[in-house]
Amino acid sequence: MARYDNRREYKKDLYRRNQNIRVPEVRVINTDGTMIGVMPVAQAIALAKEQELDLVEISPNAQPPVCKILDYNRYVYEQGKKAAEAKKKQAKVTLKELRIKSRIAPHDLDVKIRQIEEFLRKKDMVRFVVVFHGRENQHKDIGIQILNDTAKRLAELANVDGGLQSMGNRMSMTFVPKN
């Protein structure tokens, strides 16, 4: 594989064009989108050169491969713009984690649930963890009750992902925002 010094040269080699097209015949599409038909590659390249444009392989897996007559540099630029736009519209989901002890006061629990609601409105996933210390480990039922009550209170905003999970001295539940 060739090594490129800058990214522009690499991007220019993304699509096969003109003499790099190595099949005997191709289906040719004109600049305005009309189908010209199936013809030998040499004839298609000559037709593109006549219009001072390039023959670019758009769909190499088709039978025969589809090529379009267009300005190659402009095409690469437009494809890059489309990719950037698609990336911009992608949702970035983050996972927030809130930890509490099993002996939490009701008001403190309400505060934590309001925080979870805020995160869910911002479309973030939330892992709610109940941590047990020392003798609290004998009362896992308290943690189960806290997590189940929290799930009921957040039922309008979120779905529970994976149910209740227990690992060592921790119990957790992951909430995924509803759309």
Coordinates of N, CA and C in Angstrom, one line a residue:
M1 N 0.9 -1.2 0.0 CA 0.0 0.0 0.0 C 0.9 1.2 0.0
A2 N 0.5 2.2 -0.8 CA 1.3 3.4 -0.9 C 1.2 4.3 0.3
R3 N 2.2 4.9 0.6 CA 2.1 5.8 1.8 C 1.9 7.3 1.3
Y4 N 1.0 8.0 1.9 CA 0.7 9.3 1.4 C 1.1 10.4 2.4
D5 N 1.7 11.4 1.9 CA 2.2 12.5 2.8 C 1.1 13.4 3.3
N6 N 0.1 13.6 2.5 CA -1.0 14.4 3.0 C -2.4 13.8 2.6
R7 N -3.4 14.2 3.3 CA -4.7 13.5 3.2 C -5.4 13.8 1.8
R8 N -5.1 14.9 1.2 CA -5.7 15.2 -0.1 C -5.4 14.1 -1.1
E9 N -4.1 13.7 -1.2 CA -3.7 12.7 -2.2 C -4.5 11.4 -1.9
Y10 N -4.6 11.1 -0.6 CA -5.3 9.8 -0.3 C -6.8 9.9 -0.7
K11 N -7.4 11.0 -0.4 CA -8.8 11.2 -0.8 C -9.0 11.1 -2.3
K12 N -8.1 11.6 -3.0 CA -8.2 11.6 -4.5 C -8.2 10.2 -5.1
D13 N -7.7 9.2 -4.3 CA -7.6 7.8 -4.8 C -8.7 6.9 -4.3
L14 N -9.8 7.5 -3.8 CA -10.9 6.7 -3.2 C -11.7 6.0 -4.3
Y15 N -11.8 6.6 -5.4 CA -12.6 6.0 -6.5 C -11.8 5.8 -7.7
R16 N -12.0 4.7 -8.5 CA -11.3 4.4 -9.7 C -11.8 5.4 -10.8
R17 N -10.9 5.9 -11.6 CA -11.3 6.8 -12.7 C -10.4 6.6 -13.9
N18 N -11.0 7.0 -15.0 CA -10.3 7.0 -16.3 C -9.5 5.7 -16.5
Q19 N -8.2 5.7 -16.7 CA -7.4 4.6 -17.0 C -7.3 3.5 -15.9
N20 N -7.7 3.9 -14.7 CA -7.6 2.9 -13.6 C -8.8 2.0 -13.5
I21 N -9.8 2.2 -14.4 CA -10.9 1.3 -14.5 C -10.5 0.1 -15.3
R22 N -10.5 -1.1 -14.8 CA -9.9 -2.3 -15.4 C -10.9 -3.4 -15.8
V23 N -12.0 -3.0 -16.4 CA -13.0 -3.9 -16.9 C -13.2 -3.6 -18.4
P24 N -13.7 -4.6 -19.1 CA -13.8 -4.4 -20.6 C -14.9 -3.4 -21.0
E25 N -16.1 -3.5 -20.3 CA -17.2 -2.6 -20.6 C -17.9 -2.1 -19.3
V26 N -18.5 -0.9 -19.5 CA -19.1 -0.3 -18.3 C -20.5 0.3 -18.8
R27 N -21.3 0.5 -17.8 CA -22.6 1.2 -18.1 C -22.3 2.7 -17.7
V28 N -22.6 3.6 -18.7 CA -22.2 5.0 -18.6 C -23.4 5.9 -18.3
I29 N -23.2 6.8 -17.4 CA -24.3 7.8 -17.0 C -23.7 9.1 -17.3
N30 N -24.4 10.0 -18.0 CA -24.0 11.3 -18.4 C -24.0 12.3 -17.2
T31 N -23.5 13.5 -17.3 CA -23.4 14.5 -16.2 C -24.8 14.8 -15.7
D32 N -25.8 14.9 -16.6 CA -27.1 15.3 -16.1 C -27.9 14.1 -15.6
G33 N -27.3 12.9 -15.5 CA -28.0 11.7 -14.9 C -28.7 10.8 -15.9
T34 N -28.6 11.1 -17.2 CA -29.3 10.3 -18.2 C -28.3 9.1 -18.5
M35 N -28.9 7.9 -18.7 CA -28.1 6.7 -19.0 C -27.7 6.8 -20.5
I36 N -26.5 6.6 -20.8 CA -26.0 6.6 -22.2 C -26.0 5.1 -22.7
G37 N -25.6 4.2 -21.8 CA -25.7 2.8 -22.2 C -24.4 2.1 -21.8
V38 N -24.3 0.8 -22.3 CA -23.2 -0.1 -22.0 C -22.2 0.1 -23.2
M39 N -20.9 0.4 -22.9 CA -19.9 0.6 -24.0 C -18.6 0.2 -23.5
P40 N -17.6 0.0 -24.4 CA -16.2 -0.3 -23.9 C -15.6 0.9 -23.1
V41 N -14.7 0.5 -22.2 CA -14.1 1.6 -21.4 C -13.4 2.6 -22.2
A42 N -12.7 2.2 -23.2 CA -11.9 3.2 -24.0 C -12.9 4.2 -24.6
Q43 N -14.0 3.8 -25.1 CA -15.0 4.7 -25.8 C -15.6 5.6 -24.7
A44 N -15.8 5.1 -23.5 CA -16.4 5.9 -22.4 C -15.4 7.0 -22.0
I45 N -14.1 6.6 -21.9 CA -13.1 7.6 -21.5 C -13.0 8.7 -22.5
A46 N -13.0 8.3 -23.8 CA -12.9 9.3 -24.9 C -14.1 10.2 -24.8
L47 N -15.3 9.7 -24.5 CA -16.5 10.5 -24.4 C -16.3 11.5 -23.2
A48 N -15.7 11.1 -22.1 CA -15.5 12.0 -21.0 C -14.5 13.0 -21.3
K49 N -13.4 12.6 -22.0 CA -12.3 13.6 -22.3 C -12.9 14.7 -23.3
E50 N -13.8 14.3 -24.2 CA -14.5 15.2 -25.1 C -15.1 16.4 -24.3
Q51 N -15.7 16.0 -23.2 CA -16.4 17.0 -22.3 C -15.5 17.6 -21.3
E52 N -14.2 17.3 -21.4 CA -13.2 17.8 -20.4 C -13.6 17.4 -19.0
L53 N -14.1 16.2 -18.8 CA -14.4 15.6 -17.5 C -13.8 14.3 -17.3
D54 N -14.1 13.6 -16.2 CA -13.5 12.3 -15.9 C -14.6 11.2 -15.9
L55 N -14.1 10.0 -16.2 CA -15.0 8.8 -16.1 C -14.7 8.2 -14.7
V56 N -15.7 8.2 -13.8 CA -15.5 7.8 -12.4 C -16.4 6.5 -12.2
E57 N -15.8 5.5 -11.6 CA -16.5 4.3 -11.3 C -17.4 4.5 -10.0
I58 N -18.7 4.6 -10.2 CA -19.6 4.9 -9.1 C -20.0 3.6 -8.3
S59 N -20.3 2.5 -9.1 CA -20.8 1.3 -8.5 C -20.0 0.1 -9.1
P60 N -18.8 -0.2 -8.5 CA -18.0 -1.2 -9.1 C -18.5 -2.7 -9.0
N61 N -19.4 -2.9 -8.1 CA -19.9 -4.3 -7.9 C -21.1 -4.7 -8.9
A62 N -21.6 -3.7 -9.6 CA -22.7 -4.0 -10.5 C -22.2 -4.7 -11.7
Q63 N -23.1 -5.3 -12.5 CA -22.8 -6.0 -13.7 C -23.4 -5.4 -14.9
P64 N -22.8 -4.7 -15.8 CA -21.4 -4.3 -15.7 C -21.3 -3.1 -14.8
P65 N -20.1 -2.8 -14.3 CA -19.9 -1.6 -13.4 C -20.5 -0.3 -13.9
V66 N -21.0 0.5 -13.0 CA -21.6 1.8 -13.4 C -20.6 2.9 -13.3
C67 N -20.4 3.7 -14.3 CA -19.5 4.8 -14.3 C -20.2 6.0 -14.7
K68 N -19.8 7.2 -14.2 CA -20.5 8.4 -14.4 C -19.4 9.4 -15.0
I69 N -19.9 10.2 -15.9 CA -19.0 11.3 -16.4 C -19.2 12.5 -15.5
L70 N -18.1 13.0 -14.8 CA -18.3 14.1 -13.9 C -16.9 14.7 -13.6
D71 N -16.9 15.8 -12.9 CA -15.7 16.4 -12.5 C -15.2 15.7 -11.2
Y72 N -14.1 15.0 -11.2 CA -13.7 14.1 -10.1 C -13.5 14.8 -8.9
N73 N -12.7 15.9 -8.9 CA -12.4 16.7 -7.7 C -13.6 17.2 -7.0
R74 N -14.6 17.7 -7.8 CA -15.8 18.2 -7.2 C -16.6 17.0 -6.6
Y75 N -16.6 15.9 -7.2 CA -17.3 14.7 -6.7 C -16.8 14.3 -5.4
V76 N -15.4 14.2 -5.2 CA -14.8 13.8 -4.0 C -15.1 14.9 -2.9
Y77 N -15.1 16.1 -3.3 CA -15.5 17.2 -2.3 C -16.9 17.0 -1.8
E78 N -17.8 16.8 -2.7 CA -19.2 16.6 -2.3 C -19.4 15.4 -1.5
Q79 N -18.7 14.3 -1.8 CA -18.9 13.1 -0.9 C -18.3 13.3 0.5
G80 N -17.2 14.1 0.6 CA -16.7 14.5 1.9 C -17.7 15.3 2.7
K81 N -18.3 16.2 2.0 CA -19.3 17.1 2.6 C -20.5 16.3 3.2
K82 N -21.0 15.3 2.3 CA -22.1 14.4 2.8 C -21.7 13.6 4.0
A83 N -20.5 13.1 4.0 CA -20.0 12.3 5.1 C -19.9 13.1 6.4
A84 N -19.4 14.4 6.2 CA -19.3 15.3 7.4 C -20.7 15.6 7.9
E85 N -21.6 15.8 7.0 CA -23.0 16.2 7.4 C -23.7 15.0 8.2
A86 N -23.4 13.8 7.7 CA -24.0 12.6 8.3 C -23.4 12.4 9.7
K87 N -22.1 12.7 9.8 CA -21.4 12.6 11.1 C -21.9 13.6 12.1
K88 N -22.2 14.8 11.6 CA -22.7 15.9 12.5 C -24.1 15.5 13.0
K89 N -24.9 14.8 12.3 CA -26.2 14.5 12.7 C -26.3 13.2 13.6
Q90 N -25.1 12.5 13.7 CA -25.1 11.4 14.6 C -25.2 11.7 16.0
A91 N -26.0 11.0 16.7 CA -26.2 11.2 18.2 C -25.1 10.6 19.0
K92 N -24.5 11.4 19.8 CA -23.5 10.9 20.7 C -24.1 10.5 22.1
V93 N -24.2 9.3 22.4 CA -24.8 8.8 23.6 C -23.8 8.6 24.6
T94 N -23.9 9.3 25.8 CA -23.0 9.1 26.9 C -23.6 8.3 28.0
L95 N -22.8 7.6 28.8 CA -23.4 6.9 29.9 C -23.0 7.6 31.2
K96 N -24.0 8.1 32.0 CA -23.7 8.7 33.2 C -23.9 7.7 34.3
E97 N -23.2 7.9 35.4 CA -23.4 6.9 36.6 C -23.6 7.7 37.8
L98 N -24.7 7.3 38.6 CA -25.0 7.9 39.9 C -24.9 6.8 40.9
R99 N -24.2 7.0 42.0 CA -24.0 6.0 43.1 C -24.7 6.5 44.3
I100 N -25.4 5.6 45.0 CA -25.9 6.0 46.3 C -25.7 4.8 47.3
K101 N -25.8 5.1 48.6 CA -25.7 4.0 49.6 C -27.1 3.5 49.8
S102 N -27.1 2.3 50.4 CA -28.5 1.7 50.6 C -29.3 2.4 51.7
R103 N -28.6 3.1 52.6 CA -29.3 3.8 53.7 C -29.4 5.3 53.3
I104 N -30.1 5.5 52.2 CA -30.3 6.9 51.7 C -31.6 7.4 52.2
A105 N -31.7 8.7 52.6 CA -32.9 9.3 53.0 C -33.8 9.6 51.8
P106 N -35.1 9.5 52.0 CA -36.1 9.7 50.9 C -35.9 11.0 50.1
H107 N -35.6 12.1 50.8 CA -35.4 13.3 50.1 C -34.2 13.3 49.2
D108 N -33.1 12.7 49.7 CA -31.9 12.5 49.0 C -32.1 11.7 47.7
L109 N -32.9 10.6 47.9 CA -33.2 9.8 46.7 C -34.0 10.6 45.7
D110 N -34.9 11.4 46.2 CA -35.7 12.3 45.2 C -34.8 13.2 44.4
V111 N -33.8 13.7 45.1 CA -32.8 14.6 44.4 C -32.0 13.8 43.3
K112 N -31.6 12.6 43.7 CA -30.9 11.7 42.7 C -31.8 11.4 41.5
I113 N -33.1 11.1 41.8 CA -34.0 10.8 40.7 C -34.2 12.0 39.8
R114 N -34.3 13.2 40.4 CA -34.4 14.4 39.5 C -33.2 14.5 38.6
Q115 N -32.0 14.2 39.2 CA -30.8 14.3 38.4 C -30.8 13.3 37.2
I116 N -31.3 12.1 37.5 CA -31.5 11.1 36.5 C -32.4 11.5 35.4
E117 N -33.5 12.1 35.8 CA -34.5 12.7 34.8 C -33.9 13.7 33.9
E118 N -33.1 14.6 34.5 CA -32.4 15.6 33.7 C -31.4 15.0 32.7
F119 N -30.7 14.0 33.1 CA -29.8 13.3 32.2 C -30.6 12.6 31.0
L120 N -31.7 12.0 31.4 CA -32.5 11.3 30.4 C -33.1 12.3 29.4
R121 N -33.5 13.4 29.9 CA -34.0 14.5 28.9 C -33.0 14.9 27.9
K122 N -31.7 14.9 28.4 CA -30.6 15.2 27.5 C -30.2 14.0 26.6
K123 N -31.0 12.9 26.7 CA -30.7 11.7 25.9 C -29.5 11.0 26.3
D124 N -29.1 11.1 27.6 CA -27.9 10.3 28.1 C -28.4 9.0 28.7
M125 N -27.7 7.9 28.6 CA -28.0 6.7 29.4 C -27.5 6.9 30.8
V126 N -28.2 6.3 31.8 CA -27.8 6.5 33.2 C -27.7 5.1 33.8
R127 N -26.6 4.9 34.5 CA -26.5 3.7 35.4 C -26.7 4.2 36.8
F128 N -27.6 3.6 37.5 CA -27.9 3.9 38.9 C -27.4 2.8 39.7
V129 N -26.5 3.1 40.6 CA -25.8 2.1 41.4 C -26.1 2.3 42.9
V130 N -26.5 1.2 43.5 CA -26.6 1.1 45.0 C -25.4 0.4 45.5
V131 N -24.7 1.0 46.4 CA -23.5 0.4 47.0 C -23.7 0.0 48.4
F132 N -23.3 -1.2 48.8 CA -23.5 -1.7 50.1 C -22.1 -1.8 50.8
H133 N -22.1 -1.4 52.1 CA -20.9 -1.4 52.9 C -21.1 -2.2 54.2
G134 N -20.1 -3.1 54.5 CA -20.2 -3.9 55.7 C -21.4 -4.7 55.9
R135 N -22.1 -4.5 57.0 CA -23.3 -5.3 57.3 C -24.5 -5.0 56.4
E136 N -24.4 -3.9 55.6 CA -25.5 -3.6 54.7 C -25.6 -4.7 53.6
N137 N -24.5 -5.5 53.4 CA -24.6 -6.6 52.4 C -25.6 -7.6 52.7
Q138 N -26.0 -7.7 54.0 CA -27.0 -8.7 54.4 C -28.4 -8.3 54.0
H139 N -28.6 -7.0 53.6 CA -29.9 -6.5 53.3 C -30.0 -6.0 51.8
K140 N -29.7 -6.9 50.9 CA -29.8 -6.6 49.5 C -31.2 -6.3 49.1
D141 N -32.2 -6.8 49.8 CA -33.6 -6.5 49.5 C -33.9 -5.0 49.5
I142 N -33.2 -4.2 50.3 CA -33.4 -2.8 50.4 C -32.9 -2.2 49.0
G143 N -31.8 -2.6 48.5 CA -31.3 -2.1 47.2 C -32.2 -2.5 46.1
I144 N -32.7 -3.7 46.1 CA -33.6 -4.1 45.1 C -34.9 -3.3 45.1
Q145 N -35.4 -3.0 46.3 CA -36.6 -2.1 46.4 C -36.3 -0.7 45.9
I146 N -35.2 -0.2 46.2 CA -34.8 1.2 45.8 C -34.8 1.2 44.3
L147 N -34.1 0.3 43.7 CA -33.9 0.3 42.2 C -35.3 0.0 41.5
N148 N -36.1 -0.9 42.0 CA -37.4 -1.1 41.4 C -38.3 0.1 41.5
D149 N -38.3 0.8 42.7 CA -39.1 2.0 42.8 C -38.6 3.1 41.9
T150 N -37.3 3.2 41.7 CA -36.8 4.2 40.8 C -37.2 3.9 39.4
A151 N -37.2 2.6 39.0 CA -37.6 2.2 37.7 C -39.1 2.6 37.4
K152 N -39.9 2.4 38.4 CA -41.4 2.7 38.3 C -41.5 4.2 38.1
R153 N -40.8 5.0 38.9 CA -40.9 6.5 38.8 C -40.4 7.0 37.5
L154 N -39.4 6.3 36.9 CA -38.9 6.8 35.6 C -39.5 6.1 34.4
A155 N -40.5 5.4 34.6 CA -41.1 4.6 33.5 C -41.5 5.5 32.3
E156 N -42.0 6.7 32.5 CA -42.4 7.6 31.5 C -41.2 8.1 30.6
L157 N -40.1 8.3 31.2 CA -38.9 8.8 30.5 C -37.9 7.8 30.0
A158 N -37.9 6.6 30.6 CA -36.8 5.6 30.3 C -37.3 4.2 30.3
N159 N -36.5 3.4 29.6 CA -36.6 1.9 29.6 C -35.5 1.4 30.4
V160 N -35.7 0.2 31.1 CA -34.6 -0.4 31.8 C -33.8 -1.3 30.8
D161 N -32.5 -1.2 30.8 CA -31.7 -2.0 29.9 C -31.0 -3.1 30.6
G162 N -31.3 -4.3 30.4 CA -30.6 -5.4 31.0 C -31.1 -5.8 32.4
G163 N -32.1 -5.1 32.9 CA -32.7 -5.4 34.2 C -31.8 -5.1 35.4
L164 N -32.0 -5.7 36.5 CA -31.3 -5.4 37.7 C -30.0 -6.3 37.7
Q165 N -28.8 -5.7 37.9 CA -27.6 -6.4 37.9 C -26.9 -6.3 39.2
S166 N -26.4 -7.4 39.7 CA -25.7 -7.4 41.0 C -24.3 -8.0 40.8
M167 N -23.3 -7.2 41.4 CA -21.9 -7.6 41.3 C -21.2 -7.2 42.5
G168 N -20.9 -8.2 43.4 CA -20.2 -7.9 44.6 C -21.0 -7.1 45.6
N169 N -20.5 -6.0 46.0 CA -21.2 -5.1 46.9 C -22.0 -4.0 46.2
R170 N -22.3 -4.2 44.9 CA -23.0 -3.2 44.2 C -24.2 -3.8 43.4
M171 N -25.3 -3.1 43.3 CA -26.4 -3.4 42.5 C -26.7 -2.3 41.6
S172 N -27.0 -2.6 40.3 CA -27.2 -1.4 39.4 C -28.3 -1.7 38.4
M173 N -28.8 -0.6 37.8 CA -29.8 -0.7 36.8 C -29.5 0.4 35.8
T174 N -29.5 0.1 34.5 CA -29.2 1.0 33.5 C -30.5 1.5 32.8
F175 N -30.6 2.8 32.7 CA -31.8 3.5 32.1 C -31.5 4.1 30.8
V176 N -32.3 3.7 29.8 CA -32.1 4.2 28.4 C -33.3 5.1 28.1
P177 N -33.0 6.4 27.6 CA -34.1 7.3 27.4 C -35.0 6.8 26.2
K178 N -36.3 7.0 26.4 CA -37.3 6.7 25.4 C -37.2 7.8 24.3
N179 N -37.5 7.4 23.1 CA -37.5 8.4 22.0 C -38.6 9.3 22.0

